[in-house]
mmCIF file of C-alpha atoms and ligand atoms in Angstrom:
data_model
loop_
_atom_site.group_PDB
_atom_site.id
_atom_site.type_symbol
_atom_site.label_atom_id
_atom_site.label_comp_id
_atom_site.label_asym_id
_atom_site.label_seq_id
_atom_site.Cartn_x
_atom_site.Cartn_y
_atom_site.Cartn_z
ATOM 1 C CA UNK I 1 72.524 67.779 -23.710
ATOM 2 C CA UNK I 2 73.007 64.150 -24.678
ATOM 3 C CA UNK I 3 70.560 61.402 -25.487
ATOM 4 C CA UNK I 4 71.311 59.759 -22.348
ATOM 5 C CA UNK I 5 71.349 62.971 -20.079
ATOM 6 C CA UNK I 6 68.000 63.909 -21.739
ATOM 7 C CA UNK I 7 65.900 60.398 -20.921
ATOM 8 C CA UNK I 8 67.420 61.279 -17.389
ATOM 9 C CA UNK I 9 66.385 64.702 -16.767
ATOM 10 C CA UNK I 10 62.709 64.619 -18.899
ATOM 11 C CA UNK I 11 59.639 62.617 -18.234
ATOM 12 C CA UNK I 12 61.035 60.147 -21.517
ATOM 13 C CA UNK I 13 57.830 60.270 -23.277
ATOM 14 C CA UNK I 14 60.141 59.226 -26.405
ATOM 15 C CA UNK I 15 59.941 56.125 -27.384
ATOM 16 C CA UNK I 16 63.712 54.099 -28.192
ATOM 17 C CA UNK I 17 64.341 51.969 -30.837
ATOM 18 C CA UNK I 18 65.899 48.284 -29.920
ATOM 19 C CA UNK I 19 69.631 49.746 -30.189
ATOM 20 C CA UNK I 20 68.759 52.515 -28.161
ATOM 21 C CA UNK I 21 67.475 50.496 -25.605
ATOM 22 C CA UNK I 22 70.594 48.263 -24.752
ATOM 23 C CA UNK I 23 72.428 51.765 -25.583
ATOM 24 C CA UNK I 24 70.460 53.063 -22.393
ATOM 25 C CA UNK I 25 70.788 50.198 -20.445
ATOM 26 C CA UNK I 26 74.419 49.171 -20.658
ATOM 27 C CA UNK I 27 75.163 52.965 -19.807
ATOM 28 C CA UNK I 28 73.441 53.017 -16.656
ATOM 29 C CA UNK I 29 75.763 54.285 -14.028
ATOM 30 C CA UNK I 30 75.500 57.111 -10.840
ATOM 31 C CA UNK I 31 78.247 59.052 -9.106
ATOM 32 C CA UNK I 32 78.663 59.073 -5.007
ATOM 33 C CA UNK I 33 78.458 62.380 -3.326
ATOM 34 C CA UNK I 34 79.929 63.101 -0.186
ATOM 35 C CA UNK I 35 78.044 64.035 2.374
ATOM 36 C CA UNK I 36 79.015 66.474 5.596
ATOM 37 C CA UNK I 37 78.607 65.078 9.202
ATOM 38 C CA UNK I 38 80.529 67.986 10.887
ATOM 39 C CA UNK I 39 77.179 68.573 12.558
ATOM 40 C CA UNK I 40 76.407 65.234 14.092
ATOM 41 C CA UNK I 41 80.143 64.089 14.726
ATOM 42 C CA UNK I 42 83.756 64.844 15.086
ATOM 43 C CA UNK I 43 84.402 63.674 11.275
ATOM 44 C CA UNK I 44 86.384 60.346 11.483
ATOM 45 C CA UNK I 45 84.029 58.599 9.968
ATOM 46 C CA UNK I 46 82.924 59.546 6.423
ATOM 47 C CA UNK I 47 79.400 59.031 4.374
ATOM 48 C CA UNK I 48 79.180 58.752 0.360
ATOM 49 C CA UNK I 49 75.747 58.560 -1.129
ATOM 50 C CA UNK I 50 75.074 56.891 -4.376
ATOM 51 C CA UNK I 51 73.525 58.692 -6.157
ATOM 52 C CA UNK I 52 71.252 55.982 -7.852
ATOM 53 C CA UNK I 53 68.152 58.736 -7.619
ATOM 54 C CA UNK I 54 69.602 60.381 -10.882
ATOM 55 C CA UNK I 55 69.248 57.395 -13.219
ATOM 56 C CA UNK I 56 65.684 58.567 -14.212
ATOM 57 C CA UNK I 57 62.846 61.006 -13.153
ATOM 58 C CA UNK I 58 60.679 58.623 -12.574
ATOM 59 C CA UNK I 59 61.935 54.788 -12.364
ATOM 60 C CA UNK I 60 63.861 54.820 -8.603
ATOM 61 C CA UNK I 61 67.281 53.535 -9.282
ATOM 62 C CA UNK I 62 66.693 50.198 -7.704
ATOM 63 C CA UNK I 63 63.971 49.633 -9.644
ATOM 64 C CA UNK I 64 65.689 50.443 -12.951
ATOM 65 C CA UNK I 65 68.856 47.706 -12.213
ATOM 66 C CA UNK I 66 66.359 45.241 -10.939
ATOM 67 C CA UNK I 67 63.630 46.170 -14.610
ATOM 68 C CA UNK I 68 67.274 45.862 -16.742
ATOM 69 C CA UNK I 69 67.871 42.111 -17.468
ATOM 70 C CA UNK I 70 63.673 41.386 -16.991
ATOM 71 C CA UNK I 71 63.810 43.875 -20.143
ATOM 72 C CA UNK I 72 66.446 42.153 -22.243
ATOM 73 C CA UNK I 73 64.943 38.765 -21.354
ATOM 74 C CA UNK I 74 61.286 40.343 -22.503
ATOM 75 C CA UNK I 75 62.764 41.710 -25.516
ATOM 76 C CA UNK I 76 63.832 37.822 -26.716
ATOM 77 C CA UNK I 77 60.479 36.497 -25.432
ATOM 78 C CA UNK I 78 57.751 36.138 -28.121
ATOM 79 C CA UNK I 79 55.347 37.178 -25.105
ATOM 80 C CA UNK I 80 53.483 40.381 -26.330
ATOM 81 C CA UNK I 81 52.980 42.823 -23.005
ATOM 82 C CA UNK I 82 54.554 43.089 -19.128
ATOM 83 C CA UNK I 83 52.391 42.175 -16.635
ATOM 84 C CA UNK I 84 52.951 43.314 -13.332
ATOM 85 C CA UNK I 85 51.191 44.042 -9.791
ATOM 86 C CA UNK I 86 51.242 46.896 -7.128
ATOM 87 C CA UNK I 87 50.492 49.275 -4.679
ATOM 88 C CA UNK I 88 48.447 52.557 -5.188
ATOM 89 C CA UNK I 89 51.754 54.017 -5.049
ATOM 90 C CA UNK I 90 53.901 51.605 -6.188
ATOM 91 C CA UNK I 91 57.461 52.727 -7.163
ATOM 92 C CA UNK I 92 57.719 49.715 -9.171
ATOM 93 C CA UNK I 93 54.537 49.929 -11.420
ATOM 94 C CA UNK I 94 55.694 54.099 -12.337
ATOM 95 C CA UNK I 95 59.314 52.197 -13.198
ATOM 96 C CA UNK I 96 57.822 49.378 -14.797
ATOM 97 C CA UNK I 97 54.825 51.716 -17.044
ATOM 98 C CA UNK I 98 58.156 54.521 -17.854
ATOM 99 C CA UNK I 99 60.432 51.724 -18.783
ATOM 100 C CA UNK I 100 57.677 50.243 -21.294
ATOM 101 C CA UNK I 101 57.112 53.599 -22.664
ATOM 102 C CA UNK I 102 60.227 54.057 -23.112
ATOM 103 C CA UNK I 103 61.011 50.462 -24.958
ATOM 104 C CA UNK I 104 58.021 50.651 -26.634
ATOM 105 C CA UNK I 105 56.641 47.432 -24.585
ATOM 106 C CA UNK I 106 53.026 46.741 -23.680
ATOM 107 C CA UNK I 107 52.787 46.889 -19.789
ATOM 108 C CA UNK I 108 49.738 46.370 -18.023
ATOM 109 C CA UNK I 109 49.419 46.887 -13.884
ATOM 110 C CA UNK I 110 47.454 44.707 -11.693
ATOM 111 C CA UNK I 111 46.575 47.525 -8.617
ATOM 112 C CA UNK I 112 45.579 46.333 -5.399
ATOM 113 C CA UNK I 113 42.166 48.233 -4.138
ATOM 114 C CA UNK I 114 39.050 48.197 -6.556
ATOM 115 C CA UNK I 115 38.339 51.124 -5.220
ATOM 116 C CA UNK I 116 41.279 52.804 -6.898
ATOM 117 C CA UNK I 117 39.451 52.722 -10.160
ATOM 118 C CA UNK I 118 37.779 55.921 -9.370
ATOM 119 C CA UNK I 119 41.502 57.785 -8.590
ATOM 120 C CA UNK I 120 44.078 57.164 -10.968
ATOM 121 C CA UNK I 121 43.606 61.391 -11.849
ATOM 122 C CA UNK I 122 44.273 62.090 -8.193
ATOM 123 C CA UNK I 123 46.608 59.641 -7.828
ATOM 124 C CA UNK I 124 50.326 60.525 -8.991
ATOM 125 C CA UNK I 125 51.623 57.213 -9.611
ATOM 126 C CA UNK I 126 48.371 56.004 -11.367
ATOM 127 C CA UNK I 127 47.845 58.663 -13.219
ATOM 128 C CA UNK I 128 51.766 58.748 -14.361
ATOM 129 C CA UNK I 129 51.553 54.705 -15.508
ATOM 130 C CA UNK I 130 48.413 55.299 -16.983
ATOM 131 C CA UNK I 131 49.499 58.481 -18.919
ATOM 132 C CA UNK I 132 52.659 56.171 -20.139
ATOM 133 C CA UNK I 133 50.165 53.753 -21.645
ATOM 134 C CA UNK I 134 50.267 50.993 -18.914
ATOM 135 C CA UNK I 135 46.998 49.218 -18.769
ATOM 136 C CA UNK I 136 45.565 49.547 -15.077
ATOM 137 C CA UNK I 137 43.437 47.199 -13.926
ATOM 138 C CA UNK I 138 42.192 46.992 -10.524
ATOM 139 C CA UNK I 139 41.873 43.983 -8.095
ATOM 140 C CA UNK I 140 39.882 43.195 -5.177
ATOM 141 C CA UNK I 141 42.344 42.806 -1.696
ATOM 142 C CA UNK I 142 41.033 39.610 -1.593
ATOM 143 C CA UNK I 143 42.188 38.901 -4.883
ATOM 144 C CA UNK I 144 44.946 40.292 -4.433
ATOM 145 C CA UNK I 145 46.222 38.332 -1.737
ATOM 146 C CA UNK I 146 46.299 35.210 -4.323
ATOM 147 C CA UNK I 147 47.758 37.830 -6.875
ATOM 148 C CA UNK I 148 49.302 34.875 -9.173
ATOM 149 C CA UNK I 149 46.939 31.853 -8.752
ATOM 150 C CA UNK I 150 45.526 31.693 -12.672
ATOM 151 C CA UNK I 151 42.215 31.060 -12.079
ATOM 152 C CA UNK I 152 42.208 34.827 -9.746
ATOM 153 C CA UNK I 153 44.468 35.763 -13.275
ATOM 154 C CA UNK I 154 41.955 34.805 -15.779
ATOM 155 C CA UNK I 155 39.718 36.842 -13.825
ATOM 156 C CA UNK I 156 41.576 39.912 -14.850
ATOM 157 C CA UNK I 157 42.995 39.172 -18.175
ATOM 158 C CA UNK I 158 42.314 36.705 -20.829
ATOM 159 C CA UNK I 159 45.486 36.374 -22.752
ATOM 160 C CA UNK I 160 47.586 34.818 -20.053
ATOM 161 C CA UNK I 161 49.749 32.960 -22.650
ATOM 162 C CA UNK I 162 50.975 36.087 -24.044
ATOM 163 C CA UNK I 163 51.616 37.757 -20.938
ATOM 164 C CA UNK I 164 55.365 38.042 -19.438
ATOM 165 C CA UNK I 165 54.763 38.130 -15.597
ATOM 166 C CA UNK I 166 56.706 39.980 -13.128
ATOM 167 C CA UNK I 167 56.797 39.864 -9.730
ATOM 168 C CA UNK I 168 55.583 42.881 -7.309
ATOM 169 C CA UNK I 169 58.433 44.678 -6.506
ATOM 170 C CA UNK I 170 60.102 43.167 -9.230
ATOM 171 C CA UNK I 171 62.930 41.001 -7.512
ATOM 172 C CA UNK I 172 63.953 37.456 -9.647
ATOM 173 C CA UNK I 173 67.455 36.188 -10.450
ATOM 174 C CA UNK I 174 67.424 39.003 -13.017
ATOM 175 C CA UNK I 175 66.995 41.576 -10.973
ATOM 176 C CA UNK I 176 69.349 40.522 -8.237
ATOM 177 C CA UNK I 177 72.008 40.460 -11.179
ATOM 178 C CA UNK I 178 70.850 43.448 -12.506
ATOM 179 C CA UNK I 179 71.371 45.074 -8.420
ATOM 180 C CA UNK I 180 74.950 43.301 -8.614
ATOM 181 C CA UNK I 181 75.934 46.271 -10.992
ATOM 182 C CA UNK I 182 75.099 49.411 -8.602
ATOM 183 C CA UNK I 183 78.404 49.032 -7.219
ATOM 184 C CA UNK I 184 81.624 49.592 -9.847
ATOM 185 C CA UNK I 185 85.834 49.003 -8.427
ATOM 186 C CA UNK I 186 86.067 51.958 -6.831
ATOM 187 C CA UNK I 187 83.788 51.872 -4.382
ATOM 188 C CA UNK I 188 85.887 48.801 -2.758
ATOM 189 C CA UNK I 189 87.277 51.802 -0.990
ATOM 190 C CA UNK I 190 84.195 51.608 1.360
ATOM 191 C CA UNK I 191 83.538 49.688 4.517
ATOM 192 C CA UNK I 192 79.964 49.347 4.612
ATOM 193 C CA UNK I 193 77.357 49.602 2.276
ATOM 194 C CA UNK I 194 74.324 50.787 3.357
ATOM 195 C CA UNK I 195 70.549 49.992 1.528
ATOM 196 C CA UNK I 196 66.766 50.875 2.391
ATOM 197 C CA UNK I 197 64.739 47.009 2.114
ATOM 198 C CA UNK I 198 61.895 46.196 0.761
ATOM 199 C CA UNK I 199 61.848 42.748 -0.495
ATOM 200 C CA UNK I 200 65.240 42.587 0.306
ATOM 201 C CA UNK I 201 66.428 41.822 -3.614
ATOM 202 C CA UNK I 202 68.357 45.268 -4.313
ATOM 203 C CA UNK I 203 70.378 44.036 -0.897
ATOM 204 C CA UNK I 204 70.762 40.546 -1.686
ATOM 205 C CA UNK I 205 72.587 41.730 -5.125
ATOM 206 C CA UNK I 206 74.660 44.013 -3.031
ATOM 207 C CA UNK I 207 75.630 41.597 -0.664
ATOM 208 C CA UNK I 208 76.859 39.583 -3.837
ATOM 209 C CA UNK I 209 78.888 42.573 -5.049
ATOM 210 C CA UNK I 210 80.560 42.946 -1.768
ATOM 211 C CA UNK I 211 84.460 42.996 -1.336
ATOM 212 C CA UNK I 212 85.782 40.335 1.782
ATOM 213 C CA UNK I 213 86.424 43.498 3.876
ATOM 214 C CA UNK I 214 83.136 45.154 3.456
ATOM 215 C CA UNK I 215 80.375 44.644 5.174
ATOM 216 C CA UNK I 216 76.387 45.577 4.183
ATOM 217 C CA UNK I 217 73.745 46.958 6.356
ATOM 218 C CA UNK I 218 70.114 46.549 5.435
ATOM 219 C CA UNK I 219 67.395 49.113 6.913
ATOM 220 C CA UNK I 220 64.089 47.523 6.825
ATOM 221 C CA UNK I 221 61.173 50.154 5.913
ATOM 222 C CA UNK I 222 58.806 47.082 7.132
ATOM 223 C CA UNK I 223 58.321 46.019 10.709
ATOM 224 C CA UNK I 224 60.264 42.595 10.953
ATOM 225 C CA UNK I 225 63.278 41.314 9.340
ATOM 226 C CA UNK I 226 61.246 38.260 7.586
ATOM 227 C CA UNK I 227 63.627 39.591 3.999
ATOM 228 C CA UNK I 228 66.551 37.122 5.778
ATOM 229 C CA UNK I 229 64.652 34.922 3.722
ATOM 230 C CA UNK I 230 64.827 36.102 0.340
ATOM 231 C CA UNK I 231 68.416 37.708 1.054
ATOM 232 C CA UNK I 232 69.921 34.477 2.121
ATOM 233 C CA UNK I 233 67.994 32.695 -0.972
ATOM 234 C CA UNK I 234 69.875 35.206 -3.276
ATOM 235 C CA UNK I 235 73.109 36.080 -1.831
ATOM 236 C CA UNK I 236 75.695 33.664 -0.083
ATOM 237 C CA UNK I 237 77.685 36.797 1.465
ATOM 238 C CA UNK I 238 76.758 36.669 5.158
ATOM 239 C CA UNK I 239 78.793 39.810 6.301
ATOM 240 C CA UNK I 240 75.654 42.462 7.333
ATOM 241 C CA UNK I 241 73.122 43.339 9.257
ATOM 242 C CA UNK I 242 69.385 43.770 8.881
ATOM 243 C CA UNK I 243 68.048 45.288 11.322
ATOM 244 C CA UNK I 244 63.880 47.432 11.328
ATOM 245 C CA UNK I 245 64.818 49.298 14.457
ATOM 246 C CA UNK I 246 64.283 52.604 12.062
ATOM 247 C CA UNK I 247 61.369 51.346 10.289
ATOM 248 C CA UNK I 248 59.069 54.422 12.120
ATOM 249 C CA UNK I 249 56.809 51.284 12.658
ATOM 250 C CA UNK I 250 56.113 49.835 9.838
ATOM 251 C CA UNK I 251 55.624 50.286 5.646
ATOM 252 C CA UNK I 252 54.788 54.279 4.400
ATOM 253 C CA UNK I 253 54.511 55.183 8.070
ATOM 254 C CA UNK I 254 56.121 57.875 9.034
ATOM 255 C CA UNK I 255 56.103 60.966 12.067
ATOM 256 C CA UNK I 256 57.101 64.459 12.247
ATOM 257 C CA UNK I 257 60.479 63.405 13.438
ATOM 258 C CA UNK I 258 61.316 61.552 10.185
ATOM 259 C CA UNK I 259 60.030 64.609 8.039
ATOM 260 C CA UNK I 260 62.162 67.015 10.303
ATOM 261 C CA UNK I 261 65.104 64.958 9.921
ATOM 262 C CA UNK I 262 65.093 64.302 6.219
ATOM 263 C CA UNK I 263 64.174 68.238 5.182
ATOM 264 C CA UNK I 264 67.231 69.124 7.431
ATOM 265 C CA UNK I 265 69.434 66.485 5.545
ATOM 266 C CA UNK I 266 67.992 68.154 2.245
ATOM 267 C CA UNK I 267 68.727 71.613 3.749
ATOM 268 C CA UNK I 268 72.421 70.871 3.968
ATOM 269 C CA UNK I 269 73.152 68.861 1.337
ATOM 270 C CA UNK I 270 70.754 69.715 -1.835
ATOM 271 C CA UNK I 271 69.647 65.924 -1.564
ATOM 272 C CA UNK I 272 66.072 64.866 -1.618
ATOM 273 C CA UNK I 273 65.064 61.844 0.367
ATOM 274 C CA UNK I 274 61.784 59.943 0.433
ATOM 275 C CA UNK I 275 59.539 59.392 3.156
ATOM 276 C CA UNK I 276 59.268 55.574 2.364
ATOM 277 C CA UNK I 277 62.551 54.081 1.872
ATOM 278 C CA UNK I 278 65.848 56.346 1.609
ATOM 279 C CA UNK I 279 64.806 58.560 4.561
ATOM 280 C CA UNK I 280 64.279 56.208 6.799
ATOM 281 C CA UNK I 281 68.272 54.217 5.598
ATOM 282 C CA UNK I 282 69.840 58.171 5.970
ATOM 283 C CA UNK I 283 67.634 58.425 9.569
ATOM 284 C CA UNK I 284 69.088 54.647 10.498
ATOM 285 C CA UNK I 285 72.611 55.799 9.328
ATOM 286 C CA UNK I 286 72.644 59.009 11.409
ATOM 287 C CA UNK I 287 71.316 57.347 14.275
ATOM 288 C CA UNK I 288 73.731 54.742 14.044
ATOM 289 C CA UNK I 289 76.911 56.625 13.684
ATOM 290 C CA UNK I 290 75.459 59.218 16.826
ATOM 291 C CA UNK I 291 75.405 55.537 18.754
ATOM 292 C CA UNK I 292 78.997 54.687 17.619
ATOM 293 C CA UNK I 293 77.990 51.669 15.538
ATOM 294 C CA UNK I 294 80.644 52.845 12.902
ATOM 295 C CA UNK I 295 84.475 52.113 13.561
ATOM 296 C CA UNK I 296 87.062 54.998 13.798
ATOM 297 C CA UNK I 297 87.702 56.270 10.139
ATOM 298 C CA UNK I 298 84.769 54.092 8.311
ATOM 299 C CA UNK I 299 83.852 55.117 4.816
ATOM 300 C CA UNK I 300 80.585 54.050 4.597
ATOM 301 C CA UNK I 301 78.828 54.439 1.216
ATOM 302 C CA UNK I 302 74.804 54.660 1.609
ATOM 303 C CA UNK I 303 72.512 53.653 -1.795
ATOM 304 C CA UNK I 304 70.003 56.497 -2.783
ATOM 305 C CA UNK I 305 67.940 54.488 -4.483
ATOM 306 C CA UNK I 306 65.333 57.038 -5.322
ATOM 307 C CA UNK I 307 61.711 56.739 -4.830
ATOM 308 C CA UNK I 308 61.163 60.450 -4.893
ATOM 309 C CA UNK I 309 57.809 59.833 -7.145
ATOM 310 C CA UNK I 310 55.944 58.757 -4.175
ATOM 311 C CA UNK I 311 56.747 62.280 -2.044
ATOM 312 C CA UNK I 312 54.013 64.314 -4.196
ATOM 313 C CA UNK I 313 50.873 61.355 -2.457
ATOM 314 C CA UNK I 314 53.012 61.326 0.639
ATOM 315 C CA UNK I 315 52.617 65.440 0.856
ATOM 316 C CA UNK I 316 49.035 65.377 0.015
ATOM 317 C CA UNK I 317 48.570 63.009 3.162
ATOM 318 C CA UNK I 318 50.543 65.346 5.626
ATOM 319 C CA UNK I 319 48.484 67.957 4.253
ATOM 320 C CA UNK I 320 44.975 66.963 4.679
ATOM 321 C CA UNK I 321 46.717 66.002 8.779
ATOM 322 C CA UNK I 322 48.075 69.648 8.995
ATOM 323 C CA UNK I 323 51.176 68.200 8.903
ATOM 324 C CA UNK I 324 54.437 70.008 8.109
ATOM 325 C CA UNK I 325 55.787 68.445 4.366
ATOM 326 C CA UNK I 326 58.661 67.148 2.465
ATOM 327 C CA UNK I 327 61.053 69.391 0.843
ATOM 328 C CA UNK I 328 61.417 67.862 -2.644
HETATM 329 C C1 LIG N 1 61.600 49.184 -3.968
HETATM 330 C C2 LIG N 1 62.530 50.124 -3.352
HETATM 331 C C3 LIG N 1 63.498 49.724 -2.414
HETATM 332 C C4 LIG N 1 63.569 48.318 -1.888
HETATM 333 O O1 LIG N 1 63.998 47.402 -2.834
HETATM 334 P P1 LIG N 1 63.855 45.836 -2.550
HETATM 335 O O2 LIG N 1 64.670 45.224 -3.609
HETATM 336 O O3 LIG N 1 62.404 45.487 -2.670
HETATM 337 O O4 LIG N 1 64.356 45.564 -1.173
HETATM 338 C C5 LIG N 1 64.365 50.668 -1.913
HETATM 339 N N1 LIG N 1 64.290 51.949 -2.301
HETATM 340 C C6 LIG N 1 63.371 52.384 -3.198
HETATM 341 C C7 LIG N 1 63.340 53.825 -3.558
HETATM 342 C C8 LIG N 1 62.468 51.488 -3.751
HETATM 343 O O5 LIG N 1 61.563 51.946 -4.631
#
């Protein structure tokens, strides 16, 4: 096994020197697996799936193309530790506390939810950042709602000035540019591109990559399509579609449907999906091509952009409901 293949496949508690960084981050690439829809259609059409999920264990894809410039720009900063915010399950704070173990960079997590002080050993994603050294510290909601006002900051942490800020969610110019890269020539092949949206960053770099003839469809895991907004800010491409019409209602909510649907889709194709963000883009995608959205002979090419560190909270949630859970 290679260096590159083992920071993939293990947990990366190894830290990299400064030339093994950019080694790791200039080599950052996934391959597209095809996926069989001889069970929903008569197969005209046909469905790729980047295969982003592999980059890393524990930083989703997305968030590893949208950490990679922020991490070369922090590594020629004279600022002394990452400071970021999130979610009790954030996918962003696990990729942002792996990547700074990894780099051997100071991170420390702003957490929305006081009350989280008391969890991070039952929580996965806590207890993973804090395990990788990130610095948790916990914020009233209030607070948090005014996340990056610096007299709420100073409340937190006292060395501002030293502190390299990053959004939540982590999307900036860098990490649009850093998105611009999931796609590589050969996937000009495909018609549509499809993405799971948060923040709508990881699309609005997408939409940037795309070919003239392609066009890029957004699935909203939040109730709304207010991510126009940032998308259009970022991206000057106006060939998609955003649409939340398979957003199960709004952000980490999901029903027995979804979790049918996305163990089936792991069934037959050995792909794990999460309940949050790349579930709900495959359900979308399904649903879509069942309705005849797609033309005759489409190649559409779907992002997995990973996220599967959130299904171990997710499963502990269904299971205290007596809920059926994700395959993972
Ligand atoms: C954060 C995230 C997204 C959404 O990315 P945005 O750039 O915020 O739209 C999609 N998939 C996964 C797995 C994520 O963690």
């Amino acid at each position: 096994m290679n260096y590159l293949q083992y920071i993939r496949n293990s947990y990366s508690f190894i830290e990299l020197g400064k030339k093994d960084i950019h080694f790791f981050l200039q080599k950052l690439t996934s391959e597209n697996q095809k996926v069989g829809l001889d069970e929903i259609v008569d197969a005209t059409i046909s469905l790729h799936l980047k295969r982003e999920d592999t980059i890393h264990k524990m930083i989703s894809g997305n968030k590893f193309r949208k950490l990679k410039y922020t991490l070369i720009d922090f590594l020629s900063s004279n600022k002394k530790a990452i400071l970021t915010f999130g979610g009790a399950h954030s996918n962003h704070i696990a990729a942002v506390a792996s990547a700074g173990r990894m780099c051997g960079i100071k991170t420390i997590g702003l957490i929305r939810g006081e009350e989280l002080i008391t969890e991070i050993s039952n929580n996965p994603t806590l207890r993973f950042a804090s395990e990788c050294g990130m610095q948790l510290k916990f914020m009233t909601r209030t607070d948090y709602r005014e996340k990056t006002d610096p007299h709420i900051l100073s409340k937190y942490v006292e060395d501002m000035g030293d502190m390299y800020l990053v959004p939540e969610g982590g999307t900036s110019e860098l990490a649009i540019k850093g998105c611009e890269e999931i796609l590589d020539e050969l996937d000009a092949s495909f018609d549509y591109v499809c993405v799971p949206v948060g923040t709508g960053g990881t699309f609005a770099g997408l939409l940037n990559a795309l070919q003239p003839h392609q066009k890029g469809i957004g699935y909203s895991v939040l109730k709304g399509t207010f991510q126009k907004e940032i998308i259009e800010k970022y991206a000057s491409n106006r060939n998609y579609l955003l649409t939340d019409d398979y957003c199960f209602g709004g952000y980490a909510k999901i029903d027995s449907e979804l979790i049918r649907f996305m163990n089936n889709f792991n069934r037959n194709t050995g792909i794990a999906l999460d309940p949050v963000y790349t579930g709900k883009m495959m359900y979308g995608i399904y649903e879509m091509i069942k309705a005849g959205y797609f033309r005759e002979n489409s190649r559409i090419l779907a992002i997995h952009t990973g996220g599967l560190q959130g299904v171990e909270a997710m499963n502990h949630r269904l299971k205290k409901k007596n809920l059926p859970q994700i395959d993972i």
